[in-house]
Every structure is written in structure tokens, then in C-alpha cells.
XYZ file of C-alpha atoms in Angstrom:
551
model
C -0.185 0.060 -0.524
C 1.670 3.432 -1.022
C 2.467 6.200 1.521
C -0.621 7.874 2.221
C 0.467 11.091 0.837
C 0.674 9.261 -2.367
C -3.328 8.656 -2.846
C -4.102 11.831 -3.639
C -4.585 12.222 -7.263
C -7.218 14.341 -9.694
C -8.027 17.479 -8.883
C -5.457 17.676 -6.991
C -3.257 15.091 -9.022
C -0.131 13.877 -6.943
C 1.186 16.142 -3.604
C 4.612 15.499 -2.327
C 5.036 13.172 0.396
C 5.745 14.690 4.133
C 8.960 12.813 4.431
C 10.540 15.254 1.782
C 12.750 17.856 2.728
C 10.632 21.078 3.006
C 13.359 23.120 3.549
C 14.840 22.496 0.354
C 14.495 25.890 -1.915
C 14.834 23.723 -5.205
C 14.091 20.981 -5.911
C 13.165 18.290 -8.876
C 9.337 16.255 -9.284
C 9.770 12.615 -9.213
C 7.091 10.090 -9.040
C 9.867 8.235 -6.346
C 10.468 10.865 -4.139
C 7.041 11.615 -3.580
C 7.159 14.829 -6.260
C 4.432 13.441 -8.399
C 2.339 17.048 -8.396
C 1.909 16.675 -12.010
C 1.895 13.077 -12.274
C 4.630 12.375 -14.445
C 5.151 9.134 -15.205
C 9.134 7.729 -15.446
C 10.867 11.137 -14.684
C 14.022 10.932 -13.141
C 15.471 13.378 -9.733
C 16.563 15.897 -12.475
C 12.942 16.020 -14.920
C 14.573 14.225 -17.519
C 17.847 14.236 -19.203
C 19.214 18.127 -19.751
C 16.902 19.499 -17.237
C 17.891 20.902 -14.325
C 16.091 21.846 -10.856
C 13.193 23.788 -10.461
C 14.600 26.713 -9.584
C 12.488 29.725 -6.977
C 10.137 32.298 -8.671
C 9.698 31.145 -12.588
C 7.173 28.938 -14.508
C 8.060 25.738 -16.113
C 6.443 23.145 -18.664
C 5.931 20.359 -18.150
C 2.832 18.011 -20.455
C 3.216 14.584 -18.936
C 3.772 12.494 -22.486
C 4.821 14.993 -24.718
C 7.700 16.644 -22.555
C 10.828 14.834 -21.409
C 11.497 16.831 -18.529
C 10.620 20.448 -17.416
C 11.847 23.690 -18.733
C 11.458 27.074 -18.357
C 8.580 28.863 -20.316
C 9.575 30.890 -23.155
C 8.836 34.518 -22.870
C 7.100 33.779 -26.005
C 5.142 30.935 -24.767
C 4.411 32.691 -21.726
C 2.880 35.977 -24.113
C 0.551 33.043 -25.187
C -0.980 32.141 -22.510
C -3.924 34.497 -21.565
C -5.283 33.188 -18.667
C -5.719 35.281 -15.419
C -2.592 33.019 -13.862
C -0.497 34.076 -16.911
C -1.925 37.997 -17.021
C -1.849 38.427 -12.978
C 1.212 36.722 -11.944
C 3.183 35.471 -14.499
C 3.553 37.813 -17.172
C 4.621 40.267 -13.835
C 6.824 38.098 -12.103
C 5.108 37.093 -9.069
C 4.674 33.616 -7.814
C 2.262 33.127 -5.043
C 3.488 29.961 -2.827
C -0.113 29.928 -0.935
C -3.376 30.032 -1.878
C -4.126 32.715 0.689
C -1.246 35.266 -1.735
C -2.668 33.989 -4.836
C -6.432 34.961 -3.854
C -4.790 38.340 -1.911
C -3.199 39.598 -5.158
C -5.894 39.496 -7.611
C -7.959 42.257 -8.207
C -11.117 43.239 -5.994
C -13.625 42.138 -9.013
C -12.134 38.860 -8.486
C -12.257 38.565 -4.625
C -16.268 40.044 -4.754
C -16.940 37.103 -7.180
C -14.947 34.860 -4.936
C -16.410 31.107 -3.931
C -15.412 28.595 -1.524
C -16.512 25.196 -0.823
C -15.152 22.164 0.759
C -15.525 18.305 -0.110
C -13.264 15.643 2.163
C -14.386 11.323 1.507
C -14.156 11.940 5.674
C -16.040 14.876 6.495
C -18.834 12.678 8.057
C -16.696 10.443 10.024
C -16.223 11.414 13.682
C -13.156 13.577 13.687
C -11.849 11.205 16.471
C -12.307 7.999 14.322
C -9.633 8.833 11.576
C -6.684 10.449 10.991
C -6.043 12.431 8.128
C -9.204 13.564 6.967
C -7.722 15.006 3.178
C -9.995 18.291 3.071
C -9.896 20.292 0.461
C -10.868 23.727 -0.787
C -12.302 24.399 -4.463
C -12.415 28.181 -4.908
C -13.708 29.657 -7.992
C -13.719 33.593 -9.446
C -14.245 35.506 -12.165
C -11.190 37.609 -12.683
C -11.517 38.696 -16.160
C -15.041 39.095 -16.626
C -18.248 38.007 -15.387
C -17.494 34.593 -15.448
C -15.982 32.239 -13.196
C -12.120 31.664 -14.905
C -9.998 30.629 -12.402
C -10.693 27.275 -10.275
C -8.047 26.520 -6.813
C -7.550 23.429 -6.007
C -5.777 23.401 -2.165
C -5.628 21.750 0.801
C -7.736 22.698 4.152
C -5.409 22.848 7.144
C -2.164 21.980 7.513
C 0.807 24.140 6.484
C -0.487 25.955 3.183
C 3.463 26.103 2.235
C 3.340 22.499 2.093
C 0.121 21.795 1.290
C -0.823 21.018 -2.685
C -2.004 24.289 -4.758
C -3.205 23.516 -8.423
C -5.089 25.511 -11.204
C -7.107 25.635 -13.494
C -7.760 29.025 -15.652
C -9.832 29.911 -18.658
C -8.022 31.293 -21.872
C -10.470 33.359 -23.421
C -8.145 34.198 -26.327
C -7.183 30.548 -26.572
C -10.686 29.371 -25.471
C -9.060 26.273 -23.318
C -8.660 25.609 -19.865
C -4.334 25.896 -18.952
C -3.132 23.425 -15.798
C -0.764 24.833 -13.025
C 0.137 23.168 -9.971
C 2.681 24.953 -7.434
C 5.973 22.961 -6.616
C 7.823 25.209 -3.677
C 7.998 28.195 -4.767
C 7.666 27.753 -8.617
C 4.886 26.518 -10.332
C 4.413 24.187 -13.379
C 1.948 24.221 -16.953
C 1.439 21.328 -17.409
C -1.072 21.603 -20.483
C -4.431 22.789 -21.765
C -7.258 21.582 -22.774
C -6.889 20.371 -26.510
C -3.517 18.112 -24.565
C -6.280 15.977 -22.897
C -6.995 14.762 -26.114
C -3.869 14.065 -28.067
C -2.766 10.099 -27.713
C 0.422 11.159 -26.438
C -1.299 12.982 -23.307
C -4.219 11.556 -23.000
C -4.683 10.104 -19.280
C -1.455 11.486 -18.563
C -0.336 13.790 -15.805
C -3.120 16.063 -15.163
C -4.996 14.281 -17.682
C -5.345 11.601 -15.780
C -8.817 13.231 -13.862
C -9.398 16.090 -16.155
C -10.182 13.631 -19.561
C -11.472 15.712 -21.686
C -9.642 18.732 -21.045
C -12.614 20.416 -18.615
C -12.858 21.045 -15.148
C -14.253 17.731 -12.920
C -16.627 17.165 -10.302
C -17.157 13.700 -9.876
C -20.490 14.325 -7.393
C -22.136 16.255 -9.530
C -25.554 15.895 -8.850
C -27.696 16.155 -5.492
C -26.962 15.615 -2.723
C -23.441 16.743 -4.174
C -21.762 13.181 -2.032
C -18.889 14.318 0.192
C -19.163 17.882 -0.412
C -20.470 20.350 2.704
C -23.832 21.502 1.014
C -27.511 21.998 1.714
C -27.471 18.648 2.587
C -24.848 17.651 4.591
C -22.601 19.479 6.896
C -18.823 18.213 6.982
C -17.895 17.594 10.589
C -15.129 19.155 12.545
C -13.558 18.728 15.385
C -14.655 22.186 18.556
C -11.057 22.647 18.668
C -9.954 21.938 14.829
C -8.557 24.925 13.983
C -9.485 24.556 10.114
C -12.193 25.760 12.373
C -10.507 30.109 12.053
C -9.520 29.364 8.680
C -10.983 32.854 7.023
C -11.375 30.405 3.715
C -13.542 28.448 5.868
C -15.841 30.678 7.489
C -16.225 31.347 3.959
C -17.675 27.819 2.633
C -20.939 28.105 0.805
C -23.196 24.620 -0.487
C -21.982 22.775 -3.589
C -25.032 22.798 -5.316
C -23.571 26.116 -6.281
C -20.642 24.417 -7.196
C -22.665 22.580 -9.582
C -23.826 24.987 -11.519
C -20.594 26.683 -12.663
C -19.092 23.225 -13.249
C -21.576 23.003 -15.092
C -21.341 26.105 -16.929
C -17.887 25.281 -17.243
C -17.627 21.782 -19.342
C -20.737 23.821 -21.611
C -18.106 26.738 -22.513
C -15.069 24.200 -23.445
C -17.171 21.670 -25.117
C -18.587 24.773 -27.294
C -15.175 26.157 -27.764
C -14.070 22.714 -28.893
C -16.627 21.725 -31.658
C -16.705 25.414 -33.273
C -12.912 24.779 -33.273
C -13.315 20.890 -34.860
C -15.888 21.575 -37.309
C -14.653 24.804 -38.552
C -14.307 23.845 -42.660
C -17.091 21.601 -42.139
C -14.789 18.380 -41.500
C -14.111 16.561 -38.582
C -10.558 15.441 -38.454
C -10.675 13.110 -35.648
C -14.287 11.757 -35.675
C -13.788 8.904 -33.411
C -12.483 11.522 -30.272
C -15.103 13.070 -31.189
C -17.889 10.087 -31.132
C -16.077 8.136 -28.345
C -18.118 10.664 -25.769
C -21.528 8.089 -27.190
C -20.308 5.118 -27.597
C -17.532 4.600 -24.652
C -17.260 5.807 -21.282
C -14.595 8.618 -21.356
C -15.280 9.272 -17.869
C -18.018 8.918 -14.656
C -19.750 10.764 -12.393
C -21.262 9.338 -8.802
C -24.645 9.169 -7.929
C -26.455 8.381 -4.837
C -29.535 8.687 -3.314
C -30.941 11.016 -1.110
C -31.093 9.237 1.752
C -28.938 9.072 4.882
C -28.065 5.500 5.526
C -27.528 5.652 8.918
C -31.158 7.151 8.254
C -32.688 4.317 7.133
C -34.508 1.481 9.193
C -37.116 -1.351 8.180
C -40.167 1.354 9.086
C -38.985 4.504 6.068
C -40.191 4.989 2.919
C -38.846 2.749 -0.320
C -35.771 4.249 -1.464
C -35.508 5.564 -4.877
C -32.487 4.652 -6.058
C -30.368 6.827 -8.892
C -31.953 7.249 -11.630
C -28.531 6.969 -13.607
C -27.961 3.685 -12.196
C -30.787 2.596 -14.550
C -30.493 4.342 -18.201
C -28.698 7.370 -19.135
C -31.278 9.697 -18.431
C -29.976 13.049 -18.780
C -29.629 12.232 -22.452
C -32.505 9.578 -23.306
C -35.183 12.090 -21.615
C -33.903 15.731 -21.043
C -32.176 15.712 -24.873
C -33.536 12.906 -26.932
C -36.753 13.711 -25.597
C -37.946 9.847 -25.715
C -42.095 9.449 -24.756
C -41.935 8.025 -21.592
C -44.584 7.107 -19.062
C -42.684 4.746 -16.516
C -42.075 6.039 -13.061
C -38.190 5.765 -11.315
C -37.686 2.214 -9.757
C -38.432 2.379 -6.210
C -36.746 -0.192 -3.069
C -37.895 -1.263 -0.336
C -36.392 -0.446 2.724
C -35.857 -3.933 4.257
C -34.267 -4.679 1.010
C -31.565 -2.268 1.241
C -31.003 -3.078 5.505
C -30.625 -6.634 3.978
C -28.410 -5.974 1.547
C -26.059 -4.086 3.767
C -26.196 -7.209 6.122
C -25.652 -9.847 3.901
C -22.893 -8.520 1.305
C -20.783 -6.643 4.606
C -20.905 -3.280 3.463
C -18.541 -1.234 5.612
C -16.216 1.935 4.818
C -12.312 0.963 4.587
C -8.902 2.812 5.000
C -6.611 0.096 4.440
C -3.403 2.023 5.224
C -4.720 3.900 8.345
C -6.726 0.701 9.524
C -9.806 2.646 9.421
C -13.135 0.194 9.472
C -16.922 1.170 9.985
C -19.562 -1.273 8.981
C -22.501 0.388 6.956
C -22.861 2.129 3.789
C -21.116 5.708 2.658
C -22.939 8.744 4.370
C -25.570 8.797 1.257
C -26.944 5.689 0.356
C -26.008 3.549 -2.772
C -23.633 5.398 -4.536
C -22.569 4.489 -8.019
C -21.471 5.107 -11.161
C -23.910 7.159 -13.871
C -22.770 8.403 -17.363
C -20.654 11.609 -17.119
C -22.018 14.813 -17.806
C -18.323 15.818 -19.657
C -19.856 12.988 -21.998
C -23.386 14.327 -22.268
C -22.461 17.913 -23.064
C -20.401 16.745 -26.077
C -23.551 14.334 -27.236
C -25.754 17.010 -26.322
C -23.851 20.030 -28.537
C -23.361 17.734 -30.934
C -27.113 17.108 -31.720
C -27.877 20.343 -31.075
C -25.550 22.031 -33.646
C -27.002 18.925 -36.136
C -23.224 17.662 -36.583
C -25.082 14.482 -35.172
C -28.660 13.712 -35.855
C -31.033 12.588 -32.926
C -31.884 9.747 -33.864
C -28.505 8.309 -34.503
C -27.694 9.201 -31.037
C -30.543 7.646 -29.391
C -29.963 4.462 -31.612
C -26.299 4.072 -30.205
C -27.213 4.713 -27.168
C -30.332 1.994 -27.648
C -28.086 -0.818 -28.442
C -27.613 -1.209 -24.953
C -29.423 1.309 -23.039
C -29.656 -0.511 -19.093
C -26.299 -0.412 -18.994
C -25.509 3.422 -18.960
C -21.514 3.065 -18.087
C -18.523 0.939 -19.234
C -21.095 -0.928 -21.835
C -18.975 -3.286 -24.063
C -21.805 -3.544 -26.800
C -21.645 -0.195 -27.358
C -17.887 0.355 -27.191
C -17.715 -2.670 -29.819
C -19.419 -0.249 -32.258
C -16.544 2.247 -32.038
C -14.571 -0.322 -34.677
C -17.172 1.211 -37.567
C -15.978 4.417 -36.432
C -14.269 6.466 -38.880
C -10.473 8.011 -37.608
C -9.976 10.102 -41.144
C -11.286 13.251 -41.437
C -14.755 13.220 -42.559
C -17.350 15.487 -43.528
C -19.753 16.616 -41.069
C -22.428 15.933 -42.807
C -22.041 12.889 -43.986
C -20.636 11.584 -40.184
C -23.763 10.107 -38.864
C -24.376 8.379 -42.337
C -21.146 6.399 -42.713
C -21.060 5.143 -39.863
C -24.589 3.841 -39.818
C -23.589 2.612 -43.181
C -20.109 0.712 -41.905
C -22.224 -1.019 -39.294
C -25.462 -2.244 -42.179
C -23.218 -3.262 -44.134
C -21.331 -5.330 -41.123
C -24.204 -6.845 -40.810
C -25.316 -8.310 -44.009
C -21.826 -9.027 -45.306
C -21.339 -11.372 -41.771
C -25.085 -12.369 -41.563
C -24.351 -10.851 -37.797
C -27.501 -11.886 -35.290
C -30.029 -9.412 -34.245
C -29.397 -9.502 -30.470
C -24.913 -8.918 -31.520
C -24.201 -4.788 -31.329
C -24.560 -4.189 -34.876
C -27.862 -5.899 -35.002
C -29.142 -3.968 -32.423
C -28.387 -0.751 -34.186
C -29.778 -1.643 -37.400
C -33.254 -2.633 -35.981
C -33.172 0.897 -34.322
C -31.716 2.539 -37.243
C -34.751 0.994 -39.533
C -36.873 2.392 -37.399
C -39.586 5.415 -39.031
C -37.689 8.999 -38.570
C -41.618 10.711 -36.687
C -42.023 6.965 -34.685
C -38.508 6.016 -33.054
C -38.778 8.685 -29.819
C -42.319 6.208 -28.978
C -41.111 3.097 -29.896
C -38.116 3.497 -28.186
C -39.704 4.609 -24.776
C -42.415 2.041 -24.574
C -38.833 -0.172 -24.543
C -37.679 1.866 -21.811
C -40.856 2.106 -19.793
C -41.301 -1.221 -20.386
C -37.451 -1.900 -18.569
C -38.262 0.711 -15.941
C -41.768 -1.865 -15.054
C -39.371 -4.693 -15.670
C -36.841 -3.310 -12.879
C -39.833 -1.883 -10.361
C -40.850 -5.529 -9.924
C -37.419 -7.071 -10.184
C -36.331 -5.021 -6.991
C -39.301 -6.039 -4.781
C -37.728 -9.239 -4.473
C -34.741 -10.537 -2.449
C -33.494 -11.511 -5.492
C -34.022 -9.077 -7.526
C -32.244 -6.433 -5.362
C -29.413 -8.832 -4.072
C -28.475 -8.479 -8.218
C -29.292 -5.297 -8.267
C -26.725 -4.965 -5.243
C -23.812 -7.422 -7.094
C -24.019 -5.031 -10.928
C -23.439 -1.780 -8.360
C -20.332 -3.275 -6.731
C -19.358 -4.634 -9.935
C -19.832 -0.829 -11.999
C -18.147 0.502 -8.987
C -14.323 -2.148 -9.163
C -14.516 -0.884 -12.950
C -15.078 2.782 -11.494
C -11.935 1.604 -8.712
C -9.877 0.749 -11.822
C -9.451 4.910 -13.278
C -7.253 7.716 -11.916
C -10.842 9.405 -10.351
C -10.606 6.907 -7.868
C -8.499 8.952 -5.080
C -9.552 7.788 -1.856
C -10.700 4.435 -0.386
C -13.518 6.147 1.413
C -15.111 7.198 -1.608
C -16.931 3.888 -2.205
C -18.391 1.158 0.106
C -16.343 -2.222 0.363
C -18.489 -5.327 0.561
C -17.850 -8.782 0.417
C -18.700 -10.105 -3.263
C -15.081 -11.133 -4.472
C -12.820 -8.100 -6.478
C -12.814 -11.922 -9.050
C -16.326 -12.126 -9.412
C -17.310 -11.819 -12.876
C -17.935 -8.928 -15.124
C -22.048 -8.178 -14.930
C -24.643 -6.638 -16.748
C -28.135 -5.900 -17.175
C -30.203 -6.648 -19.396
C -33.169 -5.121 -21.200
C -35.898 -7.873 -19.301
C -34.763 -5.951 -15.896
C -32.195 -9.173 -14.782
C -28.411 -9.204 -14.314
C -26.342 -11.406 -16.753
C -22.804 -12.826 -16.448
C -20.277 -11.418 -19.367
C -19.047 -13.980 -21.711
């Protein structure tokens, strides 16, 4: 098990370990020493051949997967960075070393717009029951206008000079986010939104969490799991010094952060789609359509019920709709005609499942263990807003048709995340430049040609798509909606039975297992632990609402 300080990834990427001499005035980022603030895979002690240790008060460039080593940013490169960090700090030779110093040097207009948020996966665990609670501030501000263009992630509590400090800043000229991290008294530029999409740097460094080049809030939907919000208050000891931190005293509810994150994802997605279709040709159709055919990342959702308050006499639980299907796209964007109500599970089934499957929270490195579910009950992965927003805007702008998007999703709609069937169809998506007006028809033709040429069965992914594609243009919303209604009614029946509910618990755990393989899985306490073996076979939901092993 790695040192606890090495577990921090994603929005804070990785922070330095406590065993590094904090008095050094200059150093290199080194995975083995714990300096992997930027996820610098394979970097040696001096950032690679020909580089030198970081000097105080300088901006360096190090894009993981693209740059072999860190090097100082040139004057020309700095002039090309137009985000608030570059404009307000780096261009004038200012390199803040703490979050307080950074905030105090912003314009007064930025201070007026500032919002502070607090998150911790251990936030609802009694303070005396666990040691390190990994509390982080997320701070937003509008520096260059009325819209948020600066997002800061910083350690809450402890020595601010030793805690991590990372920034995503919007460049209005280039229409990208630039990603920065402070190291000692220097800063490193880790790339921009476009680097997240390039094969060499995709999934590396900060882009292992900012997967598509945008900002990240995994727990985006009410009740904003792990965040201080209108639904939950993070618990602090009476004598916790954090209570006296000015930033803590400004903390507001994450329900406001959700709106900001959604708008920022929309902003980058719009800029991206405008850029890639400017000449009427999509150069990399596969990079665009993977948001429809695959899960490039995920969000986490839960019920809005506190697990500890659920008793045998409690009302039925409405499990997250995103567990059953991608409701945001199918219902809100594609407007399928549906009537079925969300499935509800008897509280007694949920409680029996907690006992039968040994639900508990566990942090192995600290030895912490607590019986029961997470604070909010039944946390599961759901389709990511980042993926959905690309699909949404692609449909609205006519880049892909609503029917095409619906046909792809209906291939395996009961499995809204990480569907092998939908992913299988990516082989028919062109990788070469394709005219936008021909994109949908080209993919559909390739799939239909494969069905005929290979005599593929009706239940193959290709066969399912072909059947959907052949529905009349004036009927597909109704036909697909009827299928969804029948499925949700079947779920409602299955979830009332002990065997049916248990199957859904197993399916949920399998999907959590998929999340645990992602680098977004930063903390052990994000998800509950069960007695279901990690080697249990992969599972999938079927359209008849039964759960089956994947072959």
C-alpha cells in the first residue's frame, strides 16, 4: 500500500509526500520521491535528460507524455498564455506560494465574485475516529469578466506552503483551460484542454482526471456526495484549527458549484466543437464519437437519503436513475416518450443487503473500518456530464442527428456506463477526416454493411443498432420510449424481490469495481466495501431487468 500522501490524485493530481525535506529551496519533481504533483510518469530526479532542478520564482512547462523533462517557459510561450494566472501573476514575475497569497493578489472584482467550497470523503466520519481527513478547498472566481475563469484546488488545513495548490484557468483568447501546479516556490504549466485529447498526453499527468480537458466534479448531482452542501455539513472537532481559517469561514454549499462546473464544461465543449468543425470536416471523428459510444469518464450518484437514518419502517428508496439508464440524454435531450416512474426499493431490502454483503467503509493504510454504507446510501457510477454534454451539443448543432444518438444508446441502454456492446461499435467510426454532413450516415452504413456481410445475429451490437436505425423517423421516439418504459416496469418488479435486489447490489458493486480501476478513484473512502470478491465475474443488466454474467 503506498504512503497515504501518494493517494491524492485527480483534481489535485498528486501532492508531495511528507518525508521530503521541506526546507529545500529547489528540487525536481520525481515520482519515486513523492513529488509527483503532475503525475510525471518515468521522470528522473532532474525532470529528464538535460534539465535542471526547479528554480524559485519561475514558470516551467511539463506536459506528461509530450515533454521528456521540465523546462522554463519562454517569453514567447508566456505571451501566448492569456488566462488569469498568466496575466495577473506570471507575466509580472509574481509566483504565489500559498492559496492566501494567490487570492490576495487578485483584482478586487475577483474577490467580490469568489466562492469557497469544501470536500472530504471522511467529512461525515467522527473527527476522533480517523486521522488524516483529506479536506480540500475548491475556490472559484471571475477575474477577467462576469464568468468564472479561475478554479483553485488547495489543501484545507495544515501548512499552506506544504499543501498542494493547483489551478485550472480559462484563457478567453485560446478558449481553453490551462492547468498549473505550484511546486515549492515555482509553478509548472501542465498543458491545456487540447492536450487532454492528444494521444501522447491523453490520460497522463493532470489529464488522468481532467480526462477531456475540462474541470472535474465527480459528485455533480444532488446530494453532492462528500461536499459541504445544503444536504450535509462536514464535521469538525470543536478545537480544529480549520475553524479559524478565513477560507473555511467563507465556505458555501456545493449546490452552487454544480452550476458553475456545468457551465464551464458547456463553455469548453462549445469551443471545442466549434474548432473541430470550422471547415466542415471533423479531422478525428473517433475522438468526438467516443463520448457517445464509450464512457471516457464517469460521475458518481447516490440516493438523497442518509444511510444511517434508514430503518425497516422508512419509505421506499428511489435509487439513482443514472444506475438504470442515461436519463439526461435519453429523456431531457432526445425526448423519448416515456411514462414509467423511477423504480423504488423497499427499505427492508436495502438493509438486508447491507448485512448480507457486509457493507463497510475501510481505509487500509490507516486501519480505519466502520460498518455500513457511505453517508448517502447506494453510491454508484453514472454517465458523465462531460460525455453527455458533447452528445447534447453535437445533436443541437446538427453535427449528429438525434436519431443516430438514440440508436447508439439504445444498443445497450440498461448499461449506461462502460458498455461493451456500445464500445464494440467504435470500430465502425472513421479515424480519418470526415465531412460533418456525412458523419452519421457513414457510421450507420458501415454497421449495416457489416450486418449483411457477416450475417450478424439480431442480438449482436450491430444487429441491435440496425433494428433501431430502421425505425421510421416519425416513430422512433415513441418506440424507444415504450422499450424504456417496459424495462423500468420490469425493474420495479424485480427490485421488490430479495433475489432481484441482491442482483442489483452485485451489479452496482461490479460498476464500482470499474470505477476503482480509474485514476479518478482517489480515496479509499469514496465507495463502500463489500464481501463480494474482486474476482467476481463481470455483470451486465439486460433489457428484461435481469442481471447476467458477461461472457
